[in-house]
Tab-separated table of C-alpha atoms and ligand atoms in Angstrom:
chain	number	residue	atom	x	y	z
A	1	UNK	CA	3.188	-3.225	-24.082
A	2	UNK	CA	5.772	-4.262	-27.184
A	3	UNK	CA	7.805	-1.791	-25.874
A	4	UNK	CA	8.927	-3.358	-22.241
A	5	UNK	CA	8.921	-7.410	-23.902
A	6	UNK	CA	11.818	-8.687	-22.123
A	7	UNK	CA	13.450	-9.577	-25.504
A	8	UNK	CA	13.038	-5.982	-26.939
A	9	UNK	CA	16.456	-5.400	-24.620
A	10	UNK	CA	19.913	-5.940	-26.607
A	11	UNK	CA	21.537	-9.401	-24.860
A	12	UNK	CA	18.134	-10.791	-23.972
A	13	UNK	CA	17.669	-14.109	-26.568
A	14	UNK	CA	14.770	-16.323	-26.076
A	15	UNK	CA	16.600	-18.857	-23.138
A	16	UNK	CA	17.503	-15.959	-20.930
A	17	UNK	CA	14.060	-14.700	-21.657
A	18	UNK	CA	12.262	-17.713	-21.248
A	19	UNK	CA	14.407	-18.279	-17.787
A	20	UNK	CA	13.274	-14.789	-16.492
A	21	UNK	CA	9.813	-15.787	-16.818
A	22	UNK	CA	9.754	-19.026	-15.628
A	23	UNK	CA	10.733	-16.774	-12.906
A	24	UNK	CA	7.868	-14.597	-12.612
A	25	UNK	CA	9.439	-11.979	-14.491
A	26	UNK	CA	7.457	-11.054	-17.599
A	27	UNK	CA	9.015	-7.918	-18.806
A	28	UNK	CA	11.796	-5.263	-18.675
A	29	UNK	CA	9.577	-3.168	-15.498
A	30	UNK	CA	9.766	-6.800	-13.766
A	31	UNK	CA	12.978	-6.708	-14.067
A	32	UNK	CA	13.489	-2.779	-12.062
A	33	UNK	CA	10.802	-3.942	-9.416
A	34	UNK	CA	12.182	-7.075	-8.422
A	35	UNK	CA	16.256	-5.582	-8.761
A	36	UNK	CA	19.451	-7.399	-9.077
A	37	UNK	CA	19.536	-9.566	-6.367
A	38	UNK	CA	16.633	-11.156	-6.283
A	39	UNK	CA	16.345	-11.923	-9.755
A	40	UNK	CA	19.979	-13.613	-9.350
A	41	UNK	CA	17.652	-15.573	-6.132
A	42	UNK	CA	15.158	-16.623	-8.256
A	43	UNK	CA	16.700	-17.679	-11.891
A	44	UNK	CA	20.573	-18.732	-10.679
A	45	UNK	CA	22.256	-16.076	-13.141
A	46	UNK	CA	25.184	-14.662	-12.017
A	47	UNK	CA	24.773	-11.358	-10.302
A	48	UNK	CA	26.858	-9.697	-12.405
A	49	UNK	CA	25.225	-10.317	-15.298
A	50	UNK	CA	21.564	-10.059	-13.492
A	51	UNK	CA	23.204	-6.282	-12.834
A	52	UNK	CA	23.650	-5.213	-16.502
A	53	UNK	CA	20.576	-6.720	-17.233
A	54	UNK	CA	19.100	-4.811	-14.469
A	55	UNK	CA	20.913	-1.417	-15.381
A	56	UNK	CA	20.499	-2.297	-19.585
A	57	UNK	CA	16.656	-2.209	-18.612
A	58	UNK	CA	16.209	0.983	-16.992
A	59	UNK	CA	18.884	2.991	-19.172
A	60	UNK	CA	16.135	1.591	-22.053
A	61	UNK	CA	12.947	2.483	-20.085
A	62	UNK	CA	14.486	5.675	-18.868
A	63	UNK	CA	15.404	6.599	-22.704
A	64	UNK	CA	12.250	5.460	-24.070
A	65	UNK	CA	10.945	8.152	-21.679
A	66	UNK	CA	9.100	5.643	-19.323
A	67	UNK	CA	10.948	5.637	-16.135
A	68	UNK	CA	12.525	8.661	-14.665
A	69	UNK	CA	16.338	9.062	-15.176
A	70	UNK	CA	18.840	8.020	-12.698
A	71	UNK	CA	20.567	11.547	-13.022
A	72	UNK	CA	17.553	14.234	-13.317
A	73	UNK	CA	17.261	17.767	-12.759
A	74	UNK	CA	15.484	18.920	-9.405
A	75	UNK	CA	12.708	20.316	-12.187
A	76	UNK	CA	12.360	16.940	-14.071
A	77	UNK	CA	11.665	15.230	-9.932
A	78	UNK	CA	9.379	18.241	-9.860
A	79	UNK	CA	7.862	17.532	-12.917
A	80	UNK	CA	7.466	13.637	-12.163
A	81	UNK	CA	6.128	14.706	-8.780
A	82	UNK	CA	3.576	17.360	-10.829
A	83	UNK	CA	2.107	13.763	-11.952
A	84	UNK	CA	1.498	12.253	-8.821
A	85	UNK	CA	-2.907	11.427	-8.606
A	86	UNK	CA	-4.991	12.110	-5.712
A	87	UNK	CA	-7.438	9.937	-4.934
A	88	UNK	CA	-10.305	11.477	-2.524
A	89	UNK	CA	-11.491	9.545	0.445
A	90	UNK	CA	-15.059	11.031	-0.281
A	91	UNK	CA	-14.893	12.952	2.766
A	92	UNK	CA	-13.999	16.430	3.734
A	93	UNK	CA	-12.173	15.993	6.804
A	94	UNK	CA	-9.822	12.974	5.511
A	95	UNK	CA	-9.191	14.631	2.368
A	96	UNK	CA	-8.158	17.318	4.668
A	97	UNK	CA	-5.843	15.011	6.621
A	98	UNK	CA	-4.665	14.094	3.570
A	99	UNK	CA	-4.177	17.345	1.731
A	100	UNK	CA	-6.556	16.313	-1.039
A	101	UNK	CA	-6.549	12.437	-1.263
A	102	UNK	CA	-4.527	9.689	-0.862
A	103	UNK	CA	-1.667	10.005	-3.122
A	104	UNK	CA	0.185	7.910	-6.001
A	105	UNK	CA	3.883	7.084	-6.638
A	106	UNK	CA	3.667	6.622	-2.348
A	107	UNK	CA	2.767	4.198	0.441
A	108	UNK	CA	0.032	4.903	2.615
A	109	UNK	CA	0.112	2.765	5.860
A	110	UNK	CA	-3.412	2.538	7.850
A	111	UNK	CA	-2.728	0.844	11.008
A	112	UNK	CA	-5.273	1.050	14.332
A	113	UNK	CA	-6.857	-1.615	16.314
A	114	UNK	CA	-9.314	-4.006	15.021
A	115	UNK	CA	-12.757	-2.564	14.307
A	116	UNK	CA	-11.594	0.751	13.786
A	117	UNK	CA	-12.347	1.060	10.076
A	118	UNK	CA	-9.142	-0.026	7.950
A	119	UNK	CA	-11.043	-2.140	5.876
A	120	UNK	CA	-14.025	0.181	5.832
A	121	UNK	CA	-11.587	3.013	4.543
A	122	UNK	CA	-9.703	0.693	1.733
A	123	UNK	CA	-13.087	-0.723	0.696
A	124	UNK	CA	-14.324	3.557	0.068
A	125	UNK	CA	-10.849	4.208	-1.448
A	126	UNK	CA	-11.683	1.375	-4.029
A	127	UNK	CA	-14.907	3.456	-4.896
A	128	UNK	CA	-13.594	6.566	-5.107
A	129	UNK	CA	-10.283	5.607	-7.379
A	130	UNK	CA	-13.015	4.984	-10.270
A	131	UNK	CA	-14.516	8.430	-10.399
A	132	UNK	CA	-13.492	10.854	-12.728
A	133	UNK	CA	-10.696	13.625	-11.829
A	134	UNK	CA	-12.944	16.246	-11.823
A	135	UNK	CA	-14.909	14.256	-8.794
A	136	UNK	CA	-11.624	13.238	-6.810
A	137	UNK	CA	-10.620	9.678	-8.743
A	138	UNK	CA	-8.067	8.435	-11.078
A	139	UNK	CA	-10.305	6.746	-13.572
A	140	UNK	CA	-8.135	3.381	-12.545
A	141	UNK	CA	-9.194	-0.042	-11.204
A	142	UNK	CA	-7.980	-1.750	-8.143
A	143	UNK	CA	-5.834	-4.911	-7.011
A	144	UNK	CA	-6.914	-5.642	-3.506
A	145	UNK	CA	-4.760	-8.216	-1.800
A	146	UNK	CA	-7.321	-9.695	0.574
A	147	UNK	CA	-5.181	-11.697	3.715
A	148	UNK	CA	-8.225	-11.461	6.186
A	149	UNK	CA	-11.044	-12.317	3.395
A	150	UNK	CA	-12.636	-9.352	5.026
A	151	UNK	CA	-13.390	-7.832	1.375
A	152	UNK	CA	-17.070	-7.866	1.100
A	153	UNK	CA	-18.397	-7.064	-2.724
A	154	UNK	CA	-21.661	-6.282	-0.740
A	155	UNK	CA	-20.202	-3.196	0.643
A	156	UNK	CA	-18.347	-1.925	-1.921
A	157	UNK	CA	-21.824	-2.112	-3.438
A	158	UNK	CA	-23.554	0.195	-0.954
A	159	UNK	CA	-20.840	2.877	-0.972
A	160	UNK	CA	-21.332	3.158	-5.071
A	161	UNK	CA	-25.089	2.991	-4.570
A	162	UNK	CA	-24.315	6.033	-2.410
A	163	UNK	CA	-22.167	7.589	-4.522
A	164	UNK	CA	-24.517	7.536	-7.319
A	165	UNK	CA	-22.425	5.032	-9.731
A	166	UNK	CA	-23.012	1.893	-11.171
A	167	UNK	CA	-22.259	-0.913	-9.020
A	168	UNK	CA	-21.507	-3.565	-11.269
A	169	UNK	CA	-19.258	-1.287	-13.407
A	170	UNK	CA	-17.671	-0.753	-10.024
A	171	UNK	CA	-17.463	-4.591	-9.421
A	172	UNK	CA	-15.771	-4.840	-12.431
A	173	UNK	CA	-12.775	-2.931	-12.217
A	174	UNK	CA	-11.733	-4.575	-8.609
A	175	UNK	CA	-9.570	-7.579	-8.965
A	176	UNK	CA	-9.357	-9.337	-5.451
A	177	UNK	CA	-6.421	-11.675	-5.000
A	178	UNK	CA	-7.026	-13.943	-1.825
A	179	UNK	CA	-3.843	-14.335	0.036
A	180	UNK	CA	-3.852	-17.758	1.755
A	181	UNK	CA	-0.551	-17.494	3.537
A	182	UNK	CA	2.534	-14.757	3.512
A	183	UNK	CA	4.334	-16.276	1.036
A	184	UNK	CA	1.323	-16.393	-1.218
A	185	UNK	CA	0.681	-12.835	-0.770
A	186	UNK	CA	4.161	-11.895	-1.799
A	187	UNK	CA	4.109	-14.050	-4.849
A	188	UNK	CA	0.419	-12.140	-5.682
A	189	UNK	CA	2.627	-8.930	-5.974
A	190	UNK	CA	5.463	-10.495	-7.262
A	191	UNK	CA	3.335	-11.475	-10.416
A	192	UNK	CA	1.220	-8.215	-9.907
A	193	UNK	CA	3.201	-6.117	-12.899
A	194	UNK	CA	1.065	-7.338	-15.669
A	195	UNK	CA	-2.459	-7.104	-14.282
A	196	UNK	CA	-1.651	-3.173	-13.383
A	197	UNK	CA	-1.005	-2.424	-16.733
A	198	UNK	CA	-3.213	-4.103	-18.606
A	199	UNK	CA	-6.556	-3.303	-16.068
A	200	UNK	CA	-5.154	0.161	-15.264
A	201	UNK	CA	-4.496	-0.063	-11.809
A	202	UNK	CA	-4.160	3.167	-10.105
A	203	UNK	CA	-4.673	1.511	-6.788
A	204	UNK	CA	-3.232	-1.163	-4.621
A	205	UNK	CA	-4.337	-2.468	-1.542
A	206	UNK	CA	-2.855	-4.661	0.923
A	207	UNK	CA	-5.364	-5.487	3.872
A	208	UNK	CA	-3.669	-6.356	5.495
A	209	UNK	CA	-0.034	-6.755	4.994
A	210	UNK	CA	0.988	-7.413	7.850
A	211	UNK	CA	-1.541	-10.192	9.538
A	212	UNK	CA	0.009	-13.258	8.078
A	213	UNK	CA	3.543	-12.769	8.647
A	214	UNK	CA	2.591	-12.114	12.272
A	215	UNK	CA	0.936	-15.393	12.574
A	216	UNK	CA	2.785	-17.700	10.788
A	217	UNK	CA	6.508	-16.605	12.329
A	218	UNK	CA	5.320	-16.476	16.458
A	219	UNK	CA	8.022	-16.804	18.402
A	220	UNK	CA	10.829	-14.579	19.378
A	221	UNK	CA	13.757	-17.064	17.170
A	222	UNK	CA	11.730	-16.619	13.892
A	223	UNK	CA	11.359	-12.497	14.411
A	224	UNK	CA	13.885	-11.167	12.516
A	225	UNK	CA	13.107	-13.908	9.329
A	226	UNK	CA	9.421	-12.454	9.738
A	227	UNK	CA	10.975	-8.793	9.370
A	228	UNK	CA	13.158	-9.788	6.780
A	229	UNK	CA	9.857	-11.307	4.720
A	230	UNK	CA	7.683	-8.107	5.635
A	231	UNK	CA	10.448	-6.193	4.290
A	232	UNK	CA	10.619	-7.215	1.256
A	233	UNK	CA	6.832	-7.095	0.757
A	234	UNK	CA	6.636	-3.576	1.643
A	235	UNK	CA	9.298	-2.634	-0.275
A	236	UNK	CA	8.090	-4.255	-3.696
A	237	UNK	CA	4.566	-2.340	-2.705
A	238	UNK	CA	5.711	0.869	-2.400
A	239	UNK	CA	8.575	0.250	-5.601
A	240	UNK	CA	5.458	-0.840	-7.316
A	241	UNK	CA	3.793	2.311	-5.941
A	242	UNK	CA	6.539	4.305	-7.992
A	243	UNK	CA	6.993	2.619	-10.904
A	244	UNK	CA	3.372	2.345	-11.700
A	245	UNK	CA	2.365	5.326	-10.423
A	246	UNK	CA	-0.317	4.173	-8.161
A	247	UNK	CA	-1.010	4.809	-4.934
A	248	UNK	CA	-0.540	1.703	-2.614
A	249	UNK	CA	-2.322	1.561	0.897
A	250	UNK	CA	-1.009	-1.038	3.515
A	251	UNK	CA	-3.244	-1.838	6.608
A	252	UNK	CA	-1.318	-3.015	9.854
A	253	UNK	CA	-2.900	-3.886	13.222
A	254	UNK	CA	-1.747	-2.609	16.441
A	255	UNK	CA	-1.366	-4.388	20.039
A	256	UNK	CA	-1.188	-2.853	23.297
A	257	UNK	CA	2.111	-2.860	24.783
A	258	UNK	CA	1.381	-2.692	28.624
A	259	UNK	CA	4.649	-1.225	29.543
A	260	UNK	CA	3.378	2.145	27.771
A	261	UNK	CA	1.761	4.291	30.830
A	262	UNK	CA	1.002	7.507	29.209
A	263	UNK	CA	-0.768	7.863	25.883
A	264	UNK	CA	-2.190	5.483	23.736
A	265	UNK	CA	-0.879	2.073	24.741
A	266	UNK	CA	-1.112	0.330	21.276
A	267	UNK	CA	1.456	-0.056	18.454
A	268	UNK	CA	1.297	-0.960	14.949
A	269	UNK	CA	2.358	-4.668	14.752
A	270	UNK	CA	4.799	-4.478	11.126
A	271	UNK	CA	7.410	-2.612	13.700
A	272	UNK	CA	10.313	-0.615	12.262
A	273	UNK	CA	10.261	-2.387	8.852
A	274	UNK	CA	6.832	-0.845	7.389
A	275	UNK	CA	7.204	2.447	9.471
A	276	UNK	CA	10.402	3.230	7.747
A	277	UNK	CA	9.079	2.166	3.991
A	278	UNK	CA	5.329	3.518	4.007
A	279	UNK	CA	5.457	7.277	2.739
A	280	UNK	CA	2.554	8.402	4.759
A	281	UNK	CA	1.459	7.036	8.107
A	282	UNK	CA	-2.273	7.194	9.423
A	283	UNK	CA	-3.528	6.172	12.621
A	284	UNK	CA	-7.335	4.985	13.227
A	285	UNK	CA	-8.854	5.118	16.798
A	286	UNK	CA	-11.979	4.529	17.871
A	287	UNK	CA	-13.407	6.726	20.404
A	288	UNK	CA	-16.743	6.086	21.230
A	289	UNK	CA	-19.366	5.823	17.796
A	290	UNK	CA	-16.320	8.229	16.112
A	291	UNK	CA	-13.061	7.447	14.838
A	292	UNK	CA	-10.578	9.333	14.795
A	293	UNK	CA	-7.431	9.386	12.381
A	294	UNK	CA	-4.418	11.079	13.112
A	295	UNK	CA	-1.338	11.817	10.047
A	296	UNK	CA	1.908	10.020	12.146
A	297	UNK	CA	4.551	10.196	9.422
A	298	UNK	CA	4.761	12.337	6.501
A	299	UNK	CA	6.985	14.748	4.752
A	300	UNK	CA	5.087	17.644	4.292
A	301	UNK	CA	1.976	17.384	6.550
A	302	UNK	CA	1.401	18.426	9.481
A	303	UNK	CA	0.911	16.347	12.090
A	304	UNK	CA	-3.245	16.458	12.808
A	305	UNK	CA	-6.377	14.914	13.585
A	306	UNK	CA	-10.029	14.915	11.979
A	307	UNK	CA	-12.830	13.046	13.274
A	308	UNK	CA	-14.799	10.987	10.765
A	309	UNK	CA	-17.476	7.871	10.906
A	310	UNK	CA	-18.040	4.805	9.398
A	311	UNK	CA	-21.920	4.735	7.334
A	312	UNK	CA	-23.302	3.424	4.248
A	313	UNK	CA	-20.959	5.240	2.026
A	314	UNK	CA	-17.578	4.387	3.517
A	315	UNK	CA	-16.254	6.364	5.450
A	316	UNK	CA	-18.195	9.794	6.031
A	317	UNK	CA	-18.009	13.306	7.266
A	318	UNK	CA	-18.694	13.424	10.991
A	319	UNK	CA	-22.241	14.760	11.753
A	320	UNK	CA	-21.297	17.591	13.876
A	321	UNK	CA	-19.338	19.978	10.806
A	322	UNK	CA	-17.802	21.634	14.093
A	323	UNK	CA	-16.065	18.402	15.082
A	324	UNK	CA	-14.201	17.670	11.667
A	325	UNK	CA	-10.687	18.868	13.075
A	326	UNK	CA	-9.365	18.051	16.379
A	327	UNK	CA	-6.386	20.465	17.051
A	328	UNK	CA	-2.840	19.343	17.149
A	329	UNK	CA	-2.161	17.721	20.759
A	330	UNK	CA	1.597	18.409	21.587
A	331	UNK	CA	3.410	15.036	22.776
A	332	UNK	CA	0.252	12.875	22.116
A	333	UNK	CA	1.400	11.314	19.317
A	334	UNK	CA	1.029	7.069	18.920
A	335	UNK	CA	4.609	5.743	19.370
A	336	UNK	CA	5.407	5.376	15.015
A	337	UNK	CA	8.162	3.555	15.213
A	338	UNK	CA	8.179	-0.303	17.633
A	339	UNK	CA	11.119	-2.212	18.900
A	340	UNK	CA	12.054	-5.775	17.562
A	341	UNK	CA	11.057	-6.857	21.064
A	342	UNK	CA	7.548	-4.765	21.175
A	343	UNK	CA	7.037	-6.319	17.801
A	344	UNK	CA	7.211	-10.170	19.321
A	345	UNK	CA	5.284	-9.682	22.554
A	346	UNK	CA	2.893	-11.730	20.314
A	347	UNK	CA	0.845	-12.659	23.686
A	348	UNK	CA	-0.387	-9.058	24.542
A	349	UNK	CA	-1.350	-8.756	20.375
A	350	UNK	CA	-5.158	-6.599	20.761
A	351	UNK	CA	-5.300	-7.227	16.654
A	352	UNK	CA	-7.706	-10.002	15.805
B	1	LIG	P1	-9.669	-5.305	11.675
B	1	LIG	O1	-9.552	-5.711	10.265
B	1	LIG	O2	-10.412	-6.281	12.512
B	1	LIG	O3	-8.351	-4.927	12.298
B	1	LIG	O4	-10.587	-4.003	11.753
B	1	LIG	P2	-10.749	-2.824	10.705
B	1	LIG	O5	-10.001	-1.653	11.202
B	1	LIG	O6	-10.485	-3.288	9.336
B	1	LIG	O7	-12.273	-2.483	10.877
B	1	LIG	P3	-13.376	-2.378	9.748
B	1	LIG	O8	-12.958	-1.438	8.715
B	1	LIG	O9	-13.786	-3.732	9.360
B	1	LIG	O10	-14.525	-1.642	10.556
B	1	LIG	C1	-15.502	-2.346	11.165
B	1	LIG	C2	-16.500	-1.337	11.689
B	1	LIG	O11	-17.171	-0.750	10.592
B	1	LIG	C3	-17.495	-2.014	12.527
B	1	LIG	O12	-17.354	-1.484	13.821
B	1	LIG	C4	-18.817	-1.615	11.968
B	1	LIG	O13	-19.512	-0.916	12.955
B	1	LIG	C5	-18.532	-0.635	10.873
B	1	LIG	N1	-19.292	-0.957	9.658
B	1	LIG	C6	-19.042	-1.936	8.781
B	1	LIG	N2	-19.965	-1.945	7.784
B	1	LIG	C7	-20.807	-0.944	8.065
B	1	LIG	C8	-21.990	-0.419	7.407
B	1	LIG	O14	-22.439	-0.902	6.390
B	1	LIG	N3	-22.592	0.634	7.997
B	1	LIG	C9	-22.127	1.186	9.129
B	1	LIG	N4	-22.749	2.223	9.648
B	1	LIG	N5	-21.034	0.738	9.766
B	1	LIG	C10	-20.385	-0.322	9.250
B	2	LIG	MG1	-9.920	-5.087	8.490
């Protein structure tokens, strides 16, 4: 911890320190996550000098070994990448949707309509990030930014029950922060550095991160102030992601947009700003008793779909083994991406 004290950087006395974190910014990986110009935003330094202190504090980290370099080799990005964790859903067919778990160092947007097991799926992932590697965890506790106080302690109780672990040991390594309006829940990850750390969080959880931007900014003048906001919440989660190497999964609700014919006629309510930031993009539908997820967005998996339930351990395999994997549909695809204008038709919203 000594090691990243915001005074342990050359140029840093105690008033420029002490200014920093009156800020919210504790320490020299503060200082990377939040960048430049926001920490000019927030403490009134100059920019220039909020750059060198910016660029003083990563050339330390990065020769004190802690961050990656800003030059590397394409073996040292390998290398970094070689550490990324996998944390297992607890099921075969997501993990197969997945390619082995939901990974670190990356953002992981869930979005679907309501009901269709977001918060069933984070509340499993919160389980299964406390196992051992050798049974698909990380050995790491969870933050779980809570904007719908949907997090229910009871559940996350039955899935360990199920999973044969303690559940107050489980309990204990989950530290819920209740988000009471947007600009709470950006603060929560604003001041989020020093809790990952110290409780070794190896998973993040926003559910959801998009619900309270949509209903405080309604209207089509405040839109593109709402996208700015969102933006910059994202972007700190999935900086966070990297920097901490945890893994960092966003839920976003989805609304019909009647002027889609053909297809599914929903899209994810964050628009452009989270589809462009998250890393990995999964899509929950209900169908029936199933859901069904389908990858959207990612760099190296293909684009598929498994069929899995909701049950007293999470999420589960589905019954019939034969139905785990739905081949790939050509063309059936969820629009990913949603227009500023989609993104306002707030009166058409099928989210809760
Ligand atoms: P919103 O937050 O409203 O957008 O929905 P969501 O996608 O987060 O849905 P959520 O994960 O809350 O899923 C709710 C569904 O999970 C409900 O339809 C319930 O049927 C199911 N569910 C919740 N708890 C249990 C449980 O203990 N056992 C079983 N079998 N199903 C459950
Ligand atoms: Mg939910």
């Amino acid at each position: 911890m000594d090691d990243i004290r915001l005074d342990s950087l050359e140029g840093v006395g105690p008033v420029t320190a002490r200014k920093l974190s009156d800020a919210g910014v504790h320490n020299l990986m503060d200082l990377i996550v939040r960048g430049p110009v926001e920490i000019s935003d927030i403490t009134g330094m100059e920019k220039d000098s909020t750059e060198r202190l910016v660029n003083k504090a990563r050339q330390f980290l990065a020769d004190g070994g802690v961050l990656a370099k800003d030059f590397v080799s394409a073996a040292d990005i390998y290398k970094r990448r070689q550490e990324i964790g996998k944390i297992s859903t607890g099921t075969e067919c997501l993990d197969t949707l997945f390619d082995g778990g939901v990974e670190t160092q990356a953002l992981t947007e869930v979005y679907g309509e309501f009901g269709c097991g977001k918060t069933q799926f984070c509340h499993t992932l919160c389980v299964m990030v406390q196992k051992s590697q050798e049974e698909g965890g990380l050995e790491g506790g969870v933050l779980y930014i809570d904007s719908e106080n949907t997090f229910r302690p009871e559940r996350i109780v039955s899935i360990a029950k199920a999973n044969g672990m303690d559940p107050q040991r489980v309990l204990d390594n989950i530290v819920v922060a209740r988000a009471y309006n947007s600009s709470h829940q950006v603060l929560i990850l604003e001041e989020a550095g020093a809790i990952i750390r110290e409780s070794n969080i190896k998973l993040l959880v926003a559910d959801s991160a998009v619900g309270l931007f949509r209903s405080e900014y309604l209207g089509r003048g405040t839109l593109s102030e709402r996208q700015q906001r969102l933006n910059h919440f994202v972007h700190l989660l999935a900086r966070i992601a990297e920097t901490y190497n945890c893994a960092a999964v966003a839920t976003n609700q989805v609304m019909s947009s009647p002027d889609v014919f053909f297809g599914d006629p929903t899209k994810p309510i964050g628009g452009n700003v989270v589809a462009h930031t998250s890393t990995y993009r999964i899509y929950f539908k209900k169908s029936g008793k199933k859901r069904i997820a389908r990858m959207v967005d990612s760099p190296h998996h293909p684009e598929e779909e498994v069929i899995f339930g909701i049950g007293e351990a999470g999420v589960i395999d589905p019954e019939d083994p034969k139905a785990k994997k739905i081949k790939k549909k050509a063309g059936a695809a969820p629009p990913a991406n949603d227009t500023e204008d989609a993104a306002d038709a707030g009166a058409t919203d099928a989210g809760n």
